[in-house]
Tab-separated table of C-alpha atoms in Angstrom:
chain	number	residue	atom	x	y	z
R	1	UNK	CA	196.637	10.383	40.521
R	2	UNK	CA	195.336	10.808	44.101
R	3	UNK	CA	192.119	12.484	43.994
R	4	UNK	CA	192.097	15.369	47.034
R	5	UNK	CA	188.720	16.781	48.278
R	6	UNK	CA	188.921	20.454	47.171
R	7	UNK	CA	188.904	22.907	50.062
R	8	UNK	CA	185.360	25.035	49.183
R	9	UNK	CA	183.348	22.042	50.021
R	10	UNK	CA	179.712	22.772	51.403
R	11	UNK	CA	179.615	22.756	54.703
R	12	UNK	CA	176.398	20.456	54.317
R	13	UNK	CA	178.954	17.861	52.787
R	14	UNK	CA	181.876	18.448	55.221
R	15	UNK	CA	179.310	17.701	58.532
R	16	UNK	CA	178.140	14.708	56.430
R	17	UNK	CA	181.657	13.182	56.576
R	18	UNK	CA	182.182	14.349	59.919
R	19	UNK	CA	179.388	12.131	61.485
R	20	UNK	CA	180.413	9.186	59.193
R	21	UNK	CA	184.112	9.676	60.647
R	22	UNK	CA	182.788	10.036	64.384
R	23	UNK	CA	180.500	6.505	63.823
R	24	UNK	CA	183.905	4.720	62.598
R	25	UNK	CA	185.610	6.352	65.694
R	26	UNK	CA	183.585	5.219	67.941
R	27	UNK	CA	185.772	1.741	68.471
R	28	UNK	CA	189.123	3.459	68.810
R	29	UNK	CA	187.557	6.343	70.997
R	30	UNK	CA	186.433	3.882	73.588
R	31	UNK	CA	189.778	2.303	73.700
R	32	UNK	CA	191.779	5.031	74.034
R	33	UNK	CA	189.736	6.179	76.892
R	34	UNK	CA	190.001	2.965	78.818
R	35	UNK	CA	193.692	2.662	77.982
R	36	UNK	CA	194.239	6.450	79.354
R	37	UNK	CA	192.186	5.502	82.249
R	38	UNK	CA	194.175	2.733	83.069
R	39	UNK	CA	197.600	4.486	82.492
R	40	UNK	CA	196.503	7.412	85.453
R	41	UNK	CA	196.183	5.384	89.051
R	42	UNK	CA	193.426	8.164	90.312
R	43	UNK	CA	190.885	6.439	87.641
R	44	UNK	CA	191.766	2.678	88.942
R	45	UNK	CA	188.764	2.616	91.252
R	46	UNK	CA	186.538	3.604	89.298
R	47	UNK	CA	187.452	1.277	86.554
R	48	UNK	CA	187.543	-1.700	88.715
R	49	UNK	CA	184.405	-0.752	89.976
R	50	UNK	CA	183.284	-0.323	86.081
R	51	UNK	CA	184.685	-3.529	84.759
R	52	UNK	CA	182.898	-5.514	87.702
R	53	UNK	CA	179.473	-4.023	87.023
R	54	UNK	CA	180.136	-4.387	83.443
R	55	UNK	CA	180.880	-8.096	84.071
R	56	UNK	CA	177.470	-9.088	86.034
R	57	UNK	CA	175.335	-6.430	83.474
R	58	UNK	CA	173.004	-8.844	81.977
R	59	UNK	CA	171.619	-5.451	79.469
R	60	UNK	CA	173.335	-6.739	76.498
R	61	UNK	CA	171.248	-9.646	76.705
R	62	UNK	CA	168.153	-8.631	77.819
R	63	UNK	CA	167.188	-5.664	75.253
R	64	UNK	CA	169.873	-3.521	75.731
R	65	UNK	CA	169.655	0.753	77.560
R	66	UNK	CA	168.515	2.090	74.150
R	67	UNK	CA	168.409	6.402	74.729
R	68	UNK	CA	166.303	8.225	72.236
R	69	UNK	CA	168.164	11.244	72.440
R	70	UNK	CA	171.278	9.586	71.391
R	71	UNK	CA	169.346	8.203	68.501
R	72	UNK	CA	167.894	10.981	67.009
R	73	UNK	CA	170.973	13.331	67.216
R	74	UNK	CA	171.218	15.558	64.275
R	75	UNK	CA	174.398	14.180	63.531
R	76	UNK	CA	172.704	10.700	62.827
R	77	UNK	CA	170.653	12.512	59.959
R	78	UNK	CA	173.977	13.617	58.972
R	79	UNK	CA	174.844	10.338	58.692
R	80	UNK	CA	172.298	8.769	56.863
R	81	UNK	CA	172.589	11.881	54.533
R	82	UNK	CA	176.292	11.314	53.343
R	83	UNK	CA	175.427	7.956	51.216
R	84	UNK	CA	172.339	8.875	50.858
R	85	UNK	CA	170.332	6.023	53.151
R	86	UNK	CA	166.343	5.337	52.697
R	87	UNK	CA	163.849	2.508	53.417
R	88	UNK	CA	161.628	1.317	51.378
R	89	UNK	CA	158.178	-0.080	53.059
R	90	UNK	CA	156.811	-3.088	51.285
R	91	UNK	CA	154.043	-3.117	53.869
R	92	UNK	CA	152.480	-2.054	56.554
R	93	UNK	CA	153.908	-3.873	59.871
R	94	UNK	CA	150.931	-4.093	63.125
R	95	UNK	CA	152.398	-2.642	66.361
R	96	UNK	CA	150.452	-5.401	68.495
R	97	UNK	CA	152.624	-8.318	66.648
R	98	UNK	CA	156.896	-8.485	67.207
R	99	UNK	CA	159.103	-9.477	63.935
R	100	UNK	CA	162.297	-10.596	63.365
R	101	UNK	CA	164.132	-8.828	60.432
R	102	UNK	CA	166.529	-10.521	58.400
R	103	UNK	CA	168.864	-7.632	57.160
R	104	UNK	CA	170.724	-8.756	53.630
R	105	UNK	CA	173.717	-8.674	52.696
R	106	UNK	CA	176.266	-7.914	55.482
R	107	UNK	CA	178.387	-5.906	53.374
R	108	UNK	CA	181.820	-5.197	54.727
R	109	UNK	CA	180.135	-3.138	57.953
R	110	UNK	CA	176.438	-3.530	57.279
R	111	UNK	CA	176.566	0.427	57.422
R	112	UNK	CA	172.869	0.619	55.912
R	113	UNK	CA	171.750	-1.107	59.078
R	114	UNK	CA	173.014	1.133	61.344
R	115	UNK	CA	171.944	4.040	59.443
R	116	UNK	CA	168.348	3.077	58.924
R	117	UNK	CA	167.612	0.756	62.057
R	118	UNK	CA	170.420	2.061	64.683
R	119	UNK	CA	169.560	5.678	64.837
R	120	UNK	CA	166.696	7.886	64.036
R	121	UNK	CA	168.451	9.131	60.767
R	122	UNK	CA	165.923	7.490	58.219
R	123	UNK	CA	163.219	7.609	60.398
R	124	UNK	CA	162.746	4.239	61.240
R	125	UNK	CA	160.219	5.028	64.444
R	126	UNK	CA	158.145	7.087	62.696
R	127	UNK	CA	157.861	4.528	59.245
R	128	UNK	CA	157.323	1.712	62.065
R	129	UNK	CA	155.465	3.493	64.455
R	130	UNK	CA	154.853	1.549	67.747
R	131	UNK	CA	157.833	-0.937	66.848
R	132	UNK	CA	161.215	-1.243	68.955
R	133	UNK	CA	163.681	-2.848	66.720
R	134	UNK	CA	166.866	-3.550	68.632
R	135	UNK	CA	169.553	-4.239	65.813
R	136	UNK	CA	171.668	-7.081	67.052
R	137	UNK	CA	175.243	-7.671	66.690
R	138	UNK	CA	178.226	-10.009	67.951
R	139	UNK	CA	178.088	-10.461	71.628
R	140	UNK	CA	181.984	-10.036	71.768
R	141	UNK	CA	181.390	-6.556	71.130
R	142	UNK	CA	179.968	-6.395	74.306
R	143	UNK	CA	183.249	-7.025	75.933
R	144	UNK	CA	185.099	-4.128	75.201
R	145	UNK	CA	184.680	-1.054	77.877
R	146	UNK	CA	182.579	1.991	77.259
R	147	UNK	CA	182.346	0.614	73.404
R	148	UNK	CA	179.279	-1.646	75.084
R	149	UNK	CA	177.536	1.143	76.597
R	150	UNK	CA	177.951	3.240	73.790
R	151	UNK	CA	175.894	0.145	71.549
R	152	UNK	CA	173.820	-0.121	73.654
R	153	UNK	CA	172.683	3.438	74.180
R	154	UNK	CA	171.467	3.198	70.405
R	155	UNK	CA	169.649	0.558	71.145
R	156	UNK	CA	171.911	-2.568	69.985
R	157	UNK	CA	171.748	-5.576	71.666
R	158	UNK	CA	173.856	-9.128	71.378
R	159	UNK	CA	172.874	-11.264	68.319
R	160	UNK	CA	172.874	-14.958	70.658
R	161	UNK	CA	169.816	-16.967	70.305
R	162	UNK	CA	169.008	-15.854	74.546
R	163	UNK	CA	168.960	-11.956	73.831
R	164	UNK	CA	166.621	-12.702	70.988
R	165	UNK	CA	164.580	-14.635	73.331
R	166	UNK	CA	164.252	-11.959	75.855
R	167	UNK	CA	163.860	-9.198	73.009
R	168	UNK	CA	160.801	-10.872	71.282
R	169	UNK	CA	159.316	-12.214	74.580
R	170	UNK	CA	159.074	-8.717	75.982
R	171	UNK	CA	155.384	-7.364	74.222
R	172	UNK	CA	153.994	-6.325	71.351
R	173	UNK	CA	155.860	-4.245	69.351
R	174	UNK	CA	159.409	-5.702	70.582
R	175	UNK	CA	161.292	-6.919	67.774
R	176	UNK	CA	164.995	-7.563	66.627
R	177	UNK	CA	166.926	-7.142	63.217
R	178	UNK	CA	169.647	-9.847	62.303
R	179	UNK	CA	172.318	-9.424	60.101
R	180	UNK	CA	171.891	-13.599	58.918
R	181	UNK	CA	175.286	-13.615	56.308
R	182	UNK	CA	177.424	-12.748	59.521
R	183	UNK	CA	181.174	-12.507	59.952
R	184	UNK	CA	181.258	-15.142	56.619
R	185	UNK	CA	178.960	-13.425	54.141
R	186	UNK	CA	181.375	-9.835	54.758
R	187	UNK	CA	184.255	-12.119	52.526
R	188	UNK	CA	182.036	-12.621	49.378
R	189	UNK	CA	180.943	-8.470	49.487
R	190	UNK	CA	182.189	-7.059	46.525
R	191	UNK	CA	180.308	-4.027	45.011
R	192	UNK	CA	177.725	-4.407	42.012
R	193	UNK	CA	177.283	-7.958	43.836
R	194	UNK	CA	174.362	-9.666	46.239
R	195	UNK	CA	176.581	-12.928	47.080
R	196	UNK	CA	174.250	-14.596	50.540
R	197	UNK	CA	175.022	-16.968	53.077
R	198	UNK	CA	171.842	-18.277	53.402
R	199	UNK	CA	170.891	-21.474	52.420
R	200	UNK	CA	171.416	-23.711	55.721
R	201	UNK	CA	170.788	-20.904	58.297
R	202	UNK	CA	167.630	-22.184	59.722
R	203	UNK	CA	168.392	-20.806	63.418
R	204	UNK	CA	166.669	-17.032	63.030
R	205	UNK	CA	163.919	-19.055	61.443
R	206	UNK	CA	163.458	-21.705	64.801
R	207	UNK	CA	164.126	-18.404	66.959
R	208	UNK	CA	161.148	-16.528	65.040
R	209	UNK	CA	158.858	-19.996	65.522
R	210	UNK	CA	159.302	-20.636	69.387
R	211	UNK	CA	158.567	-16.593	69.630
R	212	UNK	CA	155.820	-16.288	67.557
R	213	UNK	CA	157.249	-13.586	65.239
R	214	UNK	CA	156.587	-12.413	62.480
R	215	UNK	CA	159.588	-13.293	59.301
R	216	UNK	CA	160.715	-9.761	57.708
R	217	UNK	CA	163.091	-10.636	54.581
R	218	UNK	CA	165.222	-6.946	54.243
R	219	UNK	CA	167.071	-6.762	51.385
R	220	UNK	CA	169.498	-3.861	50.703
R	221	UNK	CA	170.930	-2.139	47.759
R	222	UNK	CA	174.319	-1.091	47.865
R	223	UNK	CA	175.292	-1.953	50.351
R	224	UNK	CA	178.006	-3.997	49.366
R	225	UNK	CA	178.941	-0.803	47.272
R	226	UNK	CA	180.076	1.264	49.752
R	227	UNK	CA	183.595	-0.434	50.115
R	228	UNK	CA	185.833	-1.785	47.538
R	229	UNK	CA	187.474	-5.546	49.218
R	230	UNK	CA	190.688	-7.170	48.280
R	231	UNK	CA	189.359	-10.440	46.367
R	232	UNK	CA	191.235	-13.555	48.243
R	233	UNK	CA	189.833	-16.875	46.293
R	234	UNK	CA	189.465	-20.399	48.210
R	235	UNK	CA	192.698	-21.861	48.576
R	236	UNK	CA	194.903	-18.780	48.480
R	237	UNK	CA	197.176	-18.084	51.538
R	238	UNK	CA	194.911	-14.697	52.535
R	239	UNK	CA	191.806	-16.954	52.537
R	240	UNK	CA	192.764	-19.377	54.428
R	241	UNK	CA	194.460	-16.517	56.920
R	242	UNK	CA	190.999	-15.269	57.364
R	243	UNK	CA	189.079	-18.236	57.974
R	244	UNK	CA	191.180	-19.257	60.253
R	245	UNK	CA	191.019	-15.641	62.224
R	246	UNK	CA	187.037	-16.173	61.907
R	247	UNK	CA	187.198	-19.800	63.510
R	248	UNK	CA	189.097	-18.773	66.206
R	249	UNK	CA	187.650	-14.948	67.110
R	250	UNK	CA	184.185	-15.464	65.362
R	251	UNK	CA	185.002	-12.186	63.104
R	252	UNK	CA	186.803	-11.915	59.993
R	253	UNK	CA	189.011	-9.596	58.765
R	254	UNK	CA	188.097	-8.811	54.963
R	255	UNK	CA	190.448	-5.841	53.531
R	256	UNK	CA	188.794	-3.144	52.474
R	257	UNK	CA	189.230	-0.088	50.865
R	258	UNK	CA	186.813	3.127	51.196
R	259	UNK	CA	187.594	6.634	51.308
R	260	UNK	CA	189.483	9.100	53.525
R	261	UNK	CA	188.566	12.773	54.844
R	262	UNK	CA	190.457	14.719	52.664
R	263	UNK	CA	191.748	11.574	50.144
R	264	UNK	CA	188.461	10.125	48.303
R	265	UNK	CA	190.266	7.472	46.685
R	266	UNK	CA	191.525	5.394	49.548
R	267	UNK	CA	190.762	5.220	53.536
R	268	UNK	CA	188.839	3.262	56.396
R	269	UNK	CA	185.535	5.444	55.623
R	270	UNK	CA	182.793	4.580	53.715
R	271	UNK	CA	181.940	5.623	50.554
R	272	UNK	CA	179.219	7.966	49.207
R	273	UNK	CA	177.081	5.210	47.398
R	274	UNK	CA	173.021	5.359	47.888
R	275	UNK	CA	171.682	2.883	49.586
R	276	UNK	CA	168.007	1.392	49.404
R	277	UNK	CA	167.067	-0.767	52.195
R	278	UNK	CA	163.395	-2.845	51.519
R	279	UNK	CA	161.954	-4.050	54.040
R	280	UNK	CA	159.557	-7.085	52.743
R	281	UNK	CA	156.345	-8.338	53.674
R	282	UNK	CA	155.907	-10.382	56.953
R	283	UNK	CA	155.661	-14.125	56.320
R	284	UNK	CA	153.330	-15.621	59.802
R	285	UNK	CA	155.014	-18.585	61.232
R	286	UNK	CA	153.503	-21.533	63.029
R	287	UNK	CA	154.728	-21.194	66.701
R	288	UNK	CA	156.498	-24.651	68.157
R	289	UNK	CA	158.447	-25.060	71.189
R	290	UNK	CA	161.303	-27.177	69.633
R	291	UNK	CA	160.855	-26.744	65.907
R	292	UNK	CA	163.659	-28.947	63.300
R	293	UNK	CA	165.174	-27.688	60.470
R	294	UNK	CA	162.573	-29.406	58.787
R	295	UNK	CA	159.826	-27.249	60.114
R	296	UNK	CA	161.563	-24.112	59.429
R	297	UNK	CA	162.576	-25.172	56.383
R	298	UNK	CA	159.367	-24.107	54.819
R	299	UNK	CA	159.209	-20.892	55.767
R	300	UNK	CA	162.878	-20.875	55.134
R	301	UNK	CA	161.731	-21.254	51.298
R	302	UNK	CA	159.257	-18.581	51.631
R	303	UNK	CA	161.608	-15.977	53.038
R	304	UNK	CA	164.316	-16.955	50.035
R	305	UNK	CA	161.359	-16.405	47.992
R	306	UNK	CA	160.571	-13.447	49.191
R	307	UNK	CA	164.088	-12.204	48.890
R	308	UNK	CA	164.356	-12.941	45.194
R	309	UNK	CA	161.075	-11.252	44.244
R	310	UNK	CA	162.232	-7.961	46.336
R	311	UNK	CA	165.252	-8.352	44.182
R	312	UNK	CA	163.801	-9.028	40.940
R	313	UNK	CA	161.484	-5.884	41.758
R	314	UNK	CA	164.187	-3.070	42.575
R	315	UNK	CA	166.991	-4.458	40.559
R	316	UNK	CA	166.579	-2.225	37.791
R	317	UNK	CA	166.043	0.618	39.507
R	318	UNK	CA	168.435	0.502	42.649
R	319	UNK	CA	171.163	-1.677	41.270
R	320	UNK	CA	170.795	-0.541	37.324
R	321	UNK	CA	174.795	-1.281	37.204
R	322	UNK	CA	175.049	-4.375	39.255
R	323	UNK	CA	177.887	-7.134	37.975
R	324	UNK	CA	175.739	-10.174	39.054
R	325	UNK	CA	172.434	-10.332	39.923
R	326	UNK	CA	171.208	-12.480	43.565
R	327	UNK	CA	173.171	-15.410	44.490
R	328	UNK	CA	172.715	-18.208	47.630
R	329	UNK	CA	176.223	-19.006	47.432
R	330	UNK	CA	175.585	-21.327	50.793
């Protein structure tokens, strides 16, 4: 039977779904508004005006127009409250050196990522203090009107190897959170599971070497619990549906199942599922102009390393009723 959320809910838990529902809004929201503004000829000049600023606005590339206030809107706490989301500090990271954070696994959304590093909802600025980590995602996303502006305002900024650049080269204290597994890891996320695509992505390793920064392995449980995903083996006609959708748009399209507002067995929201995000120890990297795959490869190692200790660690106590313990499937 359908399981209905009963109508005396606390209004502590109905706000808590509310600001989960407005963050998977967001996307549609934007749309509609550009779609209404191009359906009413009064708007046109201020959308062509828009779209050609939009075009030559180099922000998505260059650290992004993160606002504070936006960040740390009650609603974000909200947020982070619904799952419950909380980091875990391994150690203590120096304000006068920049990082780059590895965030594993992707999940279907990566939704711990935005909750702990995207907003002020876990308290990232105050754990961190003096750090400024931009969370970086696919620079298509930067394409689509208002959505961009709206990323950007919590600080997000594109995910190619330029923005990084820019991001770490700006001071001490800049840094930037990658989510390595990508558009490919979101296909193995299955919950109880740590499936990552790790094992020949060397190119956040080369990016932290010719910047200087500092390796931060983050490792996070359950995330991959917070959706339930239609399993499509190698070779089926699904798989091979969605590869071919990731070659071509450089996303995939995994099919997921979470929770509604009033239905909590099936819907596009998340579900309520804790999730622990660690973040690890900084591993110091020799800085090199052009470094190989050989260079990085050894602190490649030391980061895997890293990731299996935080995992052998927390297991037990974060992911008691796991079905498979850490995997490098790649």
């Amino acid at each position: 039977m359908v399981e209905i959320a009963p109508l005396h809910v606390p209004l502590q838990r109905r706000r808590q779904t509310f600001s989960v529902f407005l963050w998977a809004s967001f996307l549609p929201i934007c749309l509609v508004l550009f779609l209404f503004g191009l359906a009413v000829p009064l708007f046109w000049p201020i959308l062509f005006a828009y779209l050609i600023w939009a075009y030559f606005d180099t922000a998505p590339r260059t650290g992004s127009r993160r606002n504070n206030w936006i960040r740390s809107l009650p609603c974000w706490r909200w947020f982070v409250e619904f799952f419950p989301i909380a980091i875990v500090k391994e150690a203590e990271l120096d304000p006068k050196q920049n990082y780059l954070f590895g965030y594993h696994p992707h999940g279907i959304i990566a939704v711990g990522a935005w909750g702990a590093f995207g907003t002020e909802g876990a308290h990232v600025s105050k754990i961190f203090p003096g750090l400024n980590i931009r969370l970086l995602t696919l620079d298509s996303n930067f394409n689509v009107p208002f959505y961009r502006d709206l990323l950007m305002a919590f600080g997000l900024a594109s995910v190619d190897k330029k923005s990084c650049n820019n991001i770490l080269q700006k001071g001490p204290g800049n840094s930037c959170m990658i989510v390595v597994g990508g558009a490919s890891e979101s296909l193995t996320a299955f919950p109880g599971t740590f499936n990552l695509i790790l094992k020949r992505r060397y190119g956040f390793v080369k990016v932290a070497m010719r910047n200087g920064a500092r390796l931060v392995p983050v490792l996070s449980f359950g995330e991959t619990d917070v959706y339930d995903q239609v399993q499509a083996p190698a070779g089926t006609w699904l798989h091979k549906v969605q590869r071919k959708i990731q070659d071509i748009f450089g996303f995939t399209t995994p099919i997921f199942i979470g929770r509604g507002i009033f239905i909590y067995d099936f819907g596009a929201l998340p579900r309520r599922r804790p999730i622990h995000v660690v973040v690890g120890t900084p591993i110091e990297v020799k800085q090199m102009d052009n470094p190989t795959n050989e260079d990085a490869e050894v602190y490649h190692k030391q980061y895997m390393n890293q990731l299996q200790e935080i995992f052998e660690k927390y297991k037990d106590v974060y992911a008691a009723e796991r079905q498979s313990d850490l995997k490098f499937v790649e």
